[in-house]
mmCIF file of C-alpha atoms in Angstrom:
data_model
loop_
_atom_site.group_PDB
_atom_site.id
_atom_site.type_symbol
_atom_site.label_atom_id
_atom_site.label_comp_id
_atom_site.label_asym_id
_atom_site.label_seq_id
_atom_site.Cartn_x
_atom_site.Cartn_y
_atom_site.Cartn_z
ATOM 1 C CA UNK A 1 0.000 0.000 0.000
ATOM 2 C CA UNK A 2 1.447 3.145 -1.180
ATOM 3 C CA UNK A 3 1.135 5.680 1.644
ATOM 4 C CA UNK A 4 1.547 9.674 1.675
ATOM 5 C CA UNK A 5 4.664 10.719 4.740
ATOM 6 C CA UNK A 6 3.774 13.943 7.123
ATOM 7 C CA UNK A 7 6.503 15.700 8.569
ATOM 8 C CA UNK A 8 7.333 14.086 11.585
ATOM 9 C CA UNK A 9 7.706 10.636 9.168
ATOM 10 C CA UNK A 10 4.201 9.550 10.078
ATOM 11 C CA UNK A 11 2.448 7.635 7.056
ATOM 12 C CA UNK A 12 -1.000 7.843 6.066
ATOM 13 C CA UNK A 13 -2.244 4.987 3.201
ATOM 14 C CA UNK A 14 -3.490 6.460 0.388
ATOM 15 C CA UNK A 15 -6.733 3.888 -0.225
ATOM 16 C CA UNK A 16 -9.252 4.455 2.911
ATOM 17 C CA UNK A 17 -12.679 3.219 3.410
ATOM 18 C CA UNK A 18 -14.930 6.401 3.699
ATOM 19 C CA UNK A 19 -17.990 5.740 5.619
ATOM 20 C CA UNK A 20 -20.371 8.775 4.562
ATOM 21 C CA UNK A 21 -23.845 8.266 4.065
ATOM 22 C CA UNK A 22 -23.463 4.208 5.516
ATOM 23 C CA UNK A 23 -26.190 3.550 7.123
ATOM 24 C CA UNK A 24 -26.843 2.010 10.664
ATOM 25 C CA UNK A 25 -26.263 -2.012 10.405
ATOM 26 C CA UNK A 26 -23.946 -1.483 7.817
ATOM 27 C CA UNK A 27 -21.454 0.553 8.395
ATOM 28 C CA UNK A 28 -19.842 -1.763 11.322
ATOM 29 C CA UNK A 29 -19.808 -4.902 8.587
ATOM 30 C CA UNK A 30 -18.027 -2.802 6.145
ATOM 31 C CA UNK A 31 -15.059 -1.176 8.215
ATOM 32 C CA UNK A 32 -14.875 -4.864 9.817
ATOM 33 C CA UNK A 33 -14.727 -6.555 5.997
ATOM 34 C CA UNK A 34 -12.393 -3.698 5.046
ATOM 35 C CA UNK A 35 -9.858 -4.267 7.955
ATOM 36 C CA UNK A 36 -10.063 -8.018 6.887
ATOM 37 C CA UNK A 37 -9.194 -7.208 2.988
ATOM 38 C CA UNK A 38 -6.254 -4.843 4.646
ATOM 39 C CA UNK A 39 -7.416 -1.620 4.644
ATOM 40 C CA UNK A 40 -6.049 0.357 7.523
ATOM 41 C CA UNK A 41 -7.447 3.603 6.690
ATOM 42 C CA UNK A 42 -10.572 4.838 7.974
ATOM 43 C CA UNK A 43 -12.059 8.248 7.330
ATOM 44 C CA UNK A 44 -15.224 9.251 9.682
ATOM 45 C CA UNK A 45 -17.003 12.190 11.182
ATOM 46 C CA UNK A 46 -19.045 13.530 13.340
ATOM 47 C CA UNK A 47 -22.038 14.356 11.698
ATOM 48 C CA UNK A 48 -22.012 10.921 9.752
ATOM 49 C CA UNK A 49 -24.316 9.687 12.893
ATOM 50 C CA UNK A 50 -22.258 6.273 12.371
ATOM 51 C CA UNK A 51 -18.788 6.867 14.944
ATOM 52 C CA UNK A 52 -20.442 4.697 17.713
ATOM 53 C CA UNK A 53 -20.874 1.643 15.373
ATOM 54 C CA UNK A 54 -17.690 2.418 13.921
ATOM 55 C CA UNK A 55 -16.040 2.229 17.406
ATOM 56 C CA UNK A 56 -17.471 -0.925 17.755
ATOM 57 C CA UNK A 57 -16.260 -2.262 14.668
ATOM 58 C CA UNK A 58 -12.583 -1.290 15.857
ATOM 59 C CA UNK A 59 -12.387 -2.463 19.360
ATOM 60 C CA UNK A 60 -13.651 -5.910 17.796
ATOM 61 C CA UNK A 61 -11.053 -5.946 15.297
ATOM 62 C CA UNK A 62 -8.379 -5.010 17.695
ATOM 63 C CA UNK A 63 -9.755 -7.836 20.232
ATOM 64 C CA UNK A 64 -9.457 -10.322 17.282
ATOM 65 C CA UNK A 65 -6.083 -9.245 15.893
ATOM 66 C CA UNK A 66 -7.296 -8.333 12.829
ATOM 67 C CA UNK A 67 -4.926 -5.426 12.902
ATOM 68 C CA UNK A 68 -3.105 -3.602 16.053
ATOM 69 C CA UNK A 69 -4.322 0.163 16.489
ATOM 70 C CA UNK A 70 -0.790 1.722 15.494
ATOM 71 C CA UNK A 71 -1.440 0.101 12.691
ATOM 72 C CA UNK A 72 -4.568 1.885 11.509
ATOM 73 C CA UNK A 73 -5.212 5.565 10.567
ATOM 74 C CA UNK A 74 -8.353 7.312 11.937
ATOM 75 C CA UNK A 75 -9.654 10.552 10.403
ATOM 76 C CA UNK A 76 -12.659 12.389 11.598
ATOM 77 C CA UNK A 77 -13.414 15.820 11.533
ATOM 78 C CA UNK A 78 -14.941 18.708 13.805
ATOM 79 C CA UNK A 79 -18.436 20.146 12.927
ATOM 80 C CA UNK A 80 -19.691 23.232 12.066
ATOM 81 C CA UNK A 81 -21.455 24.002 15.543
ATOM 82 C CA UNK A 82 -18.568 23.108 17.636
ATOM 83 C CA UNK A 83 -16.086 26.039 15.770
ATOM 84 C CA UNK A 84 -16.230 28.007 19.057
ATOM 85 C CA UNK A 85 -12.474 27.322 20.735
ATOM 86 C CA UNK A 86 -13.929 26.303 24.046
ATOM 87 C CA UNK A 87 -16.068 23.720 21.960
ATOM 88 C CA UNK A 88 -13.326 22.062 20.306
ATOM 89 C CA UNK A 89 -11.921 19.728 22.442
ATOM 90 C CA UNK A 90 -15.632 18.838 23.663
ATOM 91 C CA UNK A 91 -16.252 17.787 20.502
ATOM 92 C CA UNK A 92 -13.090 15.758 19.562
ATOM 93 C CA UNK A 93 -13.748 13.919 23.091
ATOM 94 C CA UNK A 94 -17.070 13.212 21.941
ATOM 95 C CA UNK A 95 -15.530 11.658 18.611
ATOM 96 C CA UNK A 96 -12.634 9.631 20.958
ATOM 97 C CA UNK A 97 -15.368 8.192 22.803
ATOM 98 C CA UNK A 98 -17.538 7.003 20.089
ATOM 99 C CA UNK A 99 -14.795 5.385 18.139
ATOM 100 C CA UNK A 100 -13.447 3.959 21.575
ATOM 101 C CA UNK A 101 -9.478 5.330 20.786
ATOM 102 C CA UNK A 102 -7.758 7.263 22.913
ATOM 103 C CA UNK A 103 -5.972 9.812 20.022
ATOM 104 C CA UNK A 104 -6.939 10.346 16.508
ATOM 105 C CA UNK A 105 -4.309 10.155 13.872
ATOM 106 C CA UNK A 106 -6.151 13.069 11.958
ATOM 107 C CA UNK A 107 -8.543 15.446 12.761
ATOM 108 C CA UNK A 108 -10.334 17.893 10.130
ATOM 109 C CA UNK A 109 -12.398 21.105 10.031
ATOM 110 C CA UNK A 110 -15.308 19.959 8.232
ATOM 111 C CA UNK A 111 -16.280 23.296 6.618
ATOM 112 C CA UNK A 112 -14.778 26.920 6.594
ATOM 113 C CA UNK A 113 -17.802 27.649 8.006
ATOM 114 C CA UNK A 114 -19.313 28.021 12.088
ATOM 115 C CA UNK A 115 -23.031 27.310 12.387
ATOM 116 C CA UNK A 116 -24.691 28.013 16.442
ATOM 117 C CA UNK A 117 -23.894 25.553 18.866
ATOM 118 C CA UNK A 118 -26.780 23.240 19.495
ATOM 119 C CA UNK A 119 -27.610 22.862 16.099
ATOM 120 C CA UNK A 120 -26.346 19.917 13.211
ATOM 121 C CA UNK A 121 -27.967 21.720 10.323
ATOM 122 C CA UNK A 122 -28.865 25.568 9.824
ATOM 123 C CA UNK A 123 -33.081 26.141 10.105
ATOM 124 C CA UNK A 124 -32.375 29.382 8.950
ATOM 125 C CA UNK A 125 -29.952 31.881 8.136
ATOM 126 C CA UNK A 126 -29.788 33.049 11.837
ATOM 127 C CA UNK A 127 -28.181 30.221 12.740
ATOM 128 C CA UNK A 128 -25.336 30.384 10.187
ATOM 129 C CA UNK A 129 -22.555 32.673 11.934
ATOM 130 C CA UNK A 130 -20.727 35.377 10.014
ATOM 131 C CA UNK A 131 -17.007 34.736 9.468
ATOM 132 C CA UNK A 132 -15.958 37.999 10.813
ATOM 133 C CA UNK A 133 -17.925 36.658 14.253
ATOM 134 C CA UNK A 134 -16.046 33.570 14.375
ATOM 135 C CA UNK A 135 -13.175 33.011 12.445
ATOM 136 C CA UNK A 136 -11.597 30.052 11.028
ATOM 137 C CA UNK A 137 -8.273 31.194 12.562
ATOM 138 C CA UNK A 138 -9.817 31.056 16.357
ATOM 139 C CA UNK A 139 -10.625 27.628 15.383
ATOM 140 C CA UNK A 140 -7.663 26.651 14.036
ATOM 141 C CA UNK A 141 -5.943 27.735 17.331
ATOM 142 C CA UNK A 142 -7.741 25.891 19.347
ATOM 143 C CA UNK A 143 -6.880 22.688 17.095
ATOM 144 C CA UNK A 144 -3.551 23.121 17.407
ATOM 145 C CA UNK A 145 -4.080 22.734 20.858
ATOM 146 C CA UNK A 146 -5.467 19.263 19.994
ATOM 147 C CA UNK A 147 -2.029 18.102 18.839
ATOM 148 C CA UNK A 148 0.038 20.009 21.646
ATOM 149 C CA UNK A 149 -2.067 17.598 24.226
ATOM 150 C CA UNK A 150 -1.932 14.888 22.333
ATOM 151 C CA UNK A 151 -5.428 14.493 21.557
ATOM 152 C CA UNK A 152 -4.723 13.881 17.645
ATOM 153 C CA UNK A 153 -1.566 13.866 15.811
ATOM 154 C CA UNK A 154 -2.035 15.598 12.865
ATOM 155 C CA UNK A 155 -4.766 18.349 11.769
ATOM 156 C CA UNK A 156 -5.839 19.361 8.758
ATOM 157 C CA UNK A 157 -8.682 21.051 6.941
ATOM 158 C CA UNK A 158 -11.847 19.948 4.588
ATOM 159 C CA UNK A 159 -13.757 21.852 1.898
ATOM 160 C CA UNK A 160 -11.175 24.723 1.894
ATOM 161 C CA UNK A 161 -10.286 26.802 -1.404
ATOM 162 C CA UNK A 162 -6.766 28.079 -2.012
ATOM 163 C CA UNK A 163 -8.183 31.337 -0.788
ATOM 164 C CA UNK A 164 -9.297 30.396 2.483
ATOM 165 C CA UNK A 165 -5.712 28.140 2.710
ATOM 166 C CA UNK A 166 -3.728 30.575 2.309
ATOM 167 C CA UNK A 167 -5.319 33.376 4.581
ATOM 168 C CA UNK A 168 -5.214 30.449 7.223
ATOM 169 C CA UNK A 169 -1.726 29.592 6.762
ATOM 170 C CA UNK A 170 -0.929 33.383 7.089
ATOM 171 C CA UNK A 171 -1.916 33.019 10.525
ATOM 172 C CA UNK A 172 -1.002 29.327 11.730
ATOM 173 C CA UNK A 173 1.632 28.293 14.314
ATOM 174 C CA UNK A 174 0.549 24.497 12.941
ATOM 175 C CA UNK A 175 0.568 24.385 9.237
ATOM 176 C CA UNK A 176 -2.804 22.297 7.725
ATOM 177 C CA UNK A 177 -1.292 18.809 6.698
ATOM 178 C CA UNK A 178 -4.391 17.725 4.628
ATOM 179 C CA UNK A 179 -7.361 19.535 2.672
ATOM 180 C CA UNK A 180 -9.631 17.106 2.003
ATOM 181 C CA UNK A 181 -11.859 18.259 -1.050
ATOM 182 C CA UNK A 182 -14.189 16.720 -3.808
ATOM 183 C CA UNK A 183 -11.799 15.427 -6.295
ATOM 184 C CA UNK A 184 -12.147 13.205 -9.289
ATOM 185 C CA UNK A 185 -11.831 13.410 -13.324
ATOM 186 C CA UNK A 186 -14.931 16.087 -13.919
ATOM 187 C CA UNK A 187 -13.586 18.170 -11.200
ATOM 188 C CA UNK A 188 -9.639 18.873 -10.963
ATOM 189 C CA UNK A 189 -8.831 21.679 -9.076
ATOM 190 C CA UNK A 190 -5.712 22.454 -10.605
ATOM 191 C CA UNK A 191 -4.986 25.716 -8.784
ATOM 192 C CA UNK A 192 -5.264 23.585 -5.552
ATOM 193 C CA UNK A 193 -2.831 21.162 -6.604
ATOM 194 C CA UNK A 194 -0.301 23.597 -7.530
ATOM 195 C CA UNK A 195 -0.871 25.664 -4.233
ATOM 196 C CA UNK A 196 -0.768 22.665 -1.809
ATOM 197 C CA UNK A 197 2.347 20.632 -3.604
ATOM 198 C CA UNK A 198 4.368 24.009 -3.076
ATOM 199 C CA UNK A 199 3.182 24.320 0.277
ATOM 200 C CA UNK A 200 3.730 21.004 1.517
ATOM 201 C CA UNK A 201 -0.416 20.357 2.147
ATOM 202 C CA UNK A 202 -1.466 16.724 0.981
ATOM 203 C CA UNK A 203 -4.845 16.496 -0.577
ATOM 204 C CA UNK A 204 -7.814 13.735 -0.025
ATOM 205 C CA UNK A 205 -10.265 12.903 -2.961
ATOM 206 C CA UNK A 206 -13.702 12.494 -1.407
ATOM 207 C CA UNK A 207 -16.457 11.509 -3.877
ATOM 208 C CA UNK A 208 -13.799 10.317 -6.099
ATOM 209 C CA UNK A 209 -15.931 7.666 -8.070
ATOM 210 C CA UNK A 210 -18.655 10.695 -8.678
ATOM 211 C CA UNK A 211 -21.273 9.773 -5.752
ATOM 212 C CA UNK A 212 -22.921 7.246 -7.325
ATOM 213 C CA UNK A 213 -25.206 7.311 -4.428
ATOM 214 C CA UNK A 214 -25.542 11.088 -3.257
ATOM 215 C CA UNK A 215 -29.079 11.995 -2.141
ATOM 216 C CA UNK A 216 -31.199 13.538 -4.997
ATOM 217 C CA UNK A 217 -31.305 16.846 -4.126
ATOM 218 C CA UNK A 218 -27.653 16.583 -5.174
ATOM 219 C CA UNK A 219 -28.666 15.580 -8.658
ATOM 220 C CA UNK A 220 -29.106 17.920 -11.713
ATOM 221 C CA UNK A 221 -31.341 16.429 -14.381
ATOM 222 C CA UNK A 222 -28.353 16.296 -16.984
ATOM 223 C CA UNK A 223 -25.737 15.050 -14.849
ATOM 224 C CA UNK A 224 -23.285 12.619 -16.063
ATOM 225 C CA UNK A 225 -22.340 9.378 -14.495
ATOM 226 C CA UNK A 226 -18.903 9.395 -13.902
ATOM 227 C CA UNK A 227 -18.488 5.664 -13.343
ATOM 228 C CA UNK A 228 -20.224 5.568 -17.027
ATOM 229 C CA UNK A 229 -17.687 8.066 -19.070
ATOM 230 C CA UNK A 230 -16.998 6.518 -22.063
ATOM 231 C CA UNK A 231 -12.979 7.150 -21.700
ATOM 232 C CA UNK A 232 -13.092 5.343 -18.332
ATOM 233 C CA UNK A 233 -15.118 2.682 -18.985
ATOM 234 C CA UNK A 234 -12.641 1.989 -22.335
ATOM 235 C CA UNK A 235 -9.911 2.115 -20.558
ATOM 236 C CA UNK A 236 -11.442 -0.413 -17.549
ATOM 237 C CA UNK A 237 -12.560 -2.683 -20.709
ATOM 238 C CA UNK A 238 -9.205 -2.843 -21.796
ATOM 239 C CA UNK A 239 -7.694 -3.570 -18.341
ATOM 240 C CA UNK A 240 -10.158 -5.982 -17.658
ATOM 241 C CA UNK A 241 -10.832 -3.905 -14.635
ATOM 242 C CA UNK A 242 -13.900 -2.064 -13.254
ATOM 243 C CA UNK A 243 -14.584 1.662 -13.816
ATOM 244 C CA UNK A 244 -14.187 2.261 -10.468
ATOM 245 C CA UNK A 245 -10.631 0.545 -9.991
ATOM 246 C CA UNK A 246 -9.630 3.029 -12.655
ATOM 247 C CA UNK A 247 -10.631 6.639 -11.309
ATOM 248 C CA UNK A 248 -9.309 4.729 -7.959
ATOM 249 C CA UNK A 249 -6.234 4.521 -9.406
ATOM 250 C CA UNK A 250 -6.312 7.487 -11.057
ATOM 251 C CA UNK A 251 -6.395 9.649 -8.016
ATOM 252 C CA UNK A 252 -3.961 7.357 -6.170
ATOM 253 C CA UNK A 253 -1.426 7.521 -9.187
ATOM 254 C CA UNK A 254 -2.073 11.932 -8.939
ATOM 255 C CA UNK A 255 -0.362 11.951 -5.615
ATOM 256 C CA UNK A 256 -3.346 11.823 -3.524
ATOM 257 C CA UNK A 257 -5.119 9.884 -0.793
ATOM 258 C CA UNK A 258 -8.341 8.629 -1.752
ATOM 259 C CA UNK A 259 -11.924 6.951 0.420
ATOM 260 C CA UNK A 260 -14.025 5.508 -1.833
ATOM 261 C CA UNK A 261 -17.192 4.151 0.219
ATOM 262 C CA UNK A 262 -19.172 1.007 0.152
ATOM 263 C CA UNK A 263 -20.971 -1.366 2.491
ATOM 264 C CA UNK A 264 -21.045 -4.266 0.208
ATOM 265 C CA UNK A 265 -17.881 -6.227 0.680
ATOM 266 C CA UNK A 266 -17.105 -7.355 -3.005
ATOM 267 C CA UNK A 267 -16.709 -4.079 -3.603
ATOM 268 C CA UNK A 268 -14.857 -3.023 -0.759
ATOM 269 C CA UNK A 269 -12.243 -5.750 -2.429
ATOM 270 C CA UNK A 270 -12.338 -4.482 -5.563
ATOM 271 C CA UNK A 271 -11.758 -0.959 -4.684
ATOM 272 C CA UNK A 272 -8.803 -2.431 -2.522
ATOM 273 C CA UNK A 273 -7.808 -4.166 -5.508
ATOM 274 C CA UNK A 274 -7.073 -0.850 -7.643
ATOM 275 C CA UNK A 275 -3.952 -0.090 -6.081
ATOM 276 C CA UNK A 276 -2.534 -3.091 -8.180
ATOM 277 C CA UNK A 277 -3.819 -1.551 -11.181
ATOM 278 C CA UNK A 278 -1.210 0.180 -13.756
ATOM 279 C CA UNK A 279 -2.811 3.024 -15.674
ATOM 280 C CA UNK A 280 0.075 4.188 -18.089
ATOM 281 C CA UNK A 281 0.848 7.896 -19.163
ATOM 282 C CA UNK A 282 -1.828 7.285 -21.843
ATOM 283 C CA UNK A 283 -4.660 6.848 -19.654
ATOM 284 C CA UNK A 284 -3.548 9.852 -16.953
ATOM 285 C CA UNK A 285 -3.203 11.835 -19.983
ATOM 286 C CA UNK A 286 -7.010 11.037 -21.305
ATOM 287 C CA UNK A 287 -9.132 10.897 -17.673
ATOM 288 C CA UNK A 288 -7.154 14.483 -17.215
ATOM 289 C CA UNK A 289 -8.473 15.704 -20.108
ATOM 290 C CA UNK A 290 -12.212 15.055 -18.666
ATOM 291 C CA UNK A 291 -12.247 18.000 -16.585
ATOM 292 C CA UNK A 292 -15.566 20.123 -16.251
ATOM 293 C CA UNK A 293 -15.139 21.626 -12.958
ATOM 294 C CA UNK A 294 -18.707 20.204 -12.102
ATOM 295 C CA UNK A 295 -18.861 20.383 -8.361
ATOM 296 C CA UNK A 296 -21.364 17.517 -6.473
ATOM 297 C CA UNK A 297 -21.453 19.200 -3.527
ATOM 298 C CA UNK A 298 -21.446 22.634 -3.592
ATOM 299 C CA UNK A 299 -22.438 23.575 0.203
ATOM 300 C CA UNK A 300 -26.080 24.453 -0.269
ATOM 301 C CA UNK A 301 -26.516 24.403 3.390
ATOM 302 C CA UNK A 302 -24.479 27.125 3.635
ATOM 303 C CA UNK A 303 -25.900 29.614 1.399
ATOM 304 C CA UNK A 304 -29.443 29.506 2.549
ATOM 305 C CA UNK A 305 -31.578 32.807 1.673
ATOM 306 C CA UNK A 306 -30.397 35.465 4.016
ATOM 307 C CA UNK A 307 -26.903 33.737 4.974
ATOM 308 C CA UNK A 308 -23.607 35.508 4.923
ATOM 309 C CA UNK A 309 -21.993 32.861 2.480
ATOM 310 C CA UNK A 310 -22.801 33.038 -1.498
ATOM 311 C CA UNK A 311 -21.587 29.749 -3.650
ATOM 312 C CA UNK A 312 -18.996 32.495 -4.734
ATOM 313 C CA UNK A 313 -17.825 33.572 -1.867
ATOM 314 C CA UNK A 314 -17.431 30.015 -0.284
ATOM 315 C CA UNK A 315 -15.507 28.661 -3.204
ATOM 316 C CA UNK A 316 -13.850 31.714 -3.752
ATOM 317 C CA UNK A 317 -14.777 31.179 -7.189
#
């Protein structure tokens, strides 16, 4: 398993399992059949509703010796209501005790953006907070605290443009070791990849096989499947390989870590699988061209009628 090095020689592998929108049941079968086929990756949060079964699934699999917890990386990240500094370590205790560890390896702000304590979704613009009220930089401190106590070992960032990196690295003491963004062929980013290789920032694909499975409000009436493009299903015809191994390998070839999700555990394999697979120059050199900057999730939440947030002005676009 190829694996991406942080500064202080720790090693994250690049394949995880991701575990968004797994529902109750059977999200502790997958990240148990995914520990079995070797993963040792998991990526989690918060507001996923799933870190208690999760938990579960890890103590079990460290009782059985299916893998030793220094062997495993942990992500999860910190929610938009618990931005305030004296929420911060509330909330990362919250996430310890679910997934029954005692440190994370990785710990992300969800969102550049703070939403009122007490709540997991905005009602209403009211309850979205202006940036200038709460800033991402008193957050940020209060994260770094997280790895100065030991808490997690590395922090990072999720959903952040190269604006909004670059104002936070202006006032870090810790620099963000990850931005973990929506990534695949129709959406690029090649400004971020450019700003975050010179700045020593490593990137993780989420939604890299397209969402297949994202909830229909997420769905525009001519949307393309990614996992049917014509250029990736040729080249997964050719190499006798499924579509999915291929943008898999894809991002994992990029530079990039990468958590595909599924519950069902031949697929869990076969995603596994696709860090055996050997795209050559060709086939980087087509599923780059398939860039359309189309953007799955584009933080609706956040730009509710009367909020301080615009799609602009939360992409920076």
């Amino acid at each position: 398993m190829k694996t991406l090095e942080f500064v202080n020689g720790d090693r994250m592998p690049v394949l995880g399992l991701g575990t968004w929108n797994a529902a109750a049941g059977d999200v502790y079968q997958a990240v148990k059949e995914a520990i079995r086929c070797g993963y040792r990756h998991i990526d989690c949060a918060l507001i996923y509703g799933n870190e208690p079964e999760i938990g579960q699934a890890l103590t079990e699999a460290f009782t059985e010796g299916l893998a030793h917890r220094e062997q495993m990386w942990i992500t999860s990240k910190l929610w938009n209501s618990y931005h305030a500094p004296a929420d911060v370590q509330s909330a990362l205790n919250q996430t310890l005790a679910d997934l029954q560890l005692d440190y994370l390896d990785l710990y992300l702000m969800h969102w550049p953006v703070a939403i009122r304590q007490g709540r997991l979704m905005p009602e209403s613009a009211q309850d979205i907070i202006p940036p200038n009220a709460l800033p991402v930089s008193a957050t940020w401190q209060a994260m770094e605290s997280l790895v100065d106590n030991g808490s997690c070992k590395h922090i990072g960032v999720s959903n952040f443009s190269v604006v909004k990196l670059k104002a936070l690295l202006d006032s870090a003491r810790l620099t963000p070791e990850m931005n973990q963004i929506e990534l695949h062929p129709y959406l690029q980013h090649p400004g971020m990849l450019d700003f975050c290789n010179r700045h020593g920032i490593h990137l993780t694909a989420y939604a890299p096989l397209g969402s297949p499975d994202r909830p229909a409000r997420l769905r525009a009436p001519d949307d393309s499947v990614l996992l049917e493009d014509p250029v990736i299903t040729a080249i997964a015809d050719r190499l006798a390989a499924a579509p999915a191994q291929i943008l898999i390998s894809w991002a994992i070839r990029r530079g990039w870590a990468v958590i595909p999700k599924s519950v069902t555990p031949h697929r869990i394999k076969q995603n596994f699988d696709a860090c055996e697979i050997e795209l050559s120059d060709q086939d980087i050199l087509e599923i780059d061209k398939l860039n359309r900057n189309r953007r799955y999730f584009a933080g609706g939440l956040w730009t509710i009628d009367g909020s301080p947030y615009t799609t602009a002005s939360l992409w920076d676009d």
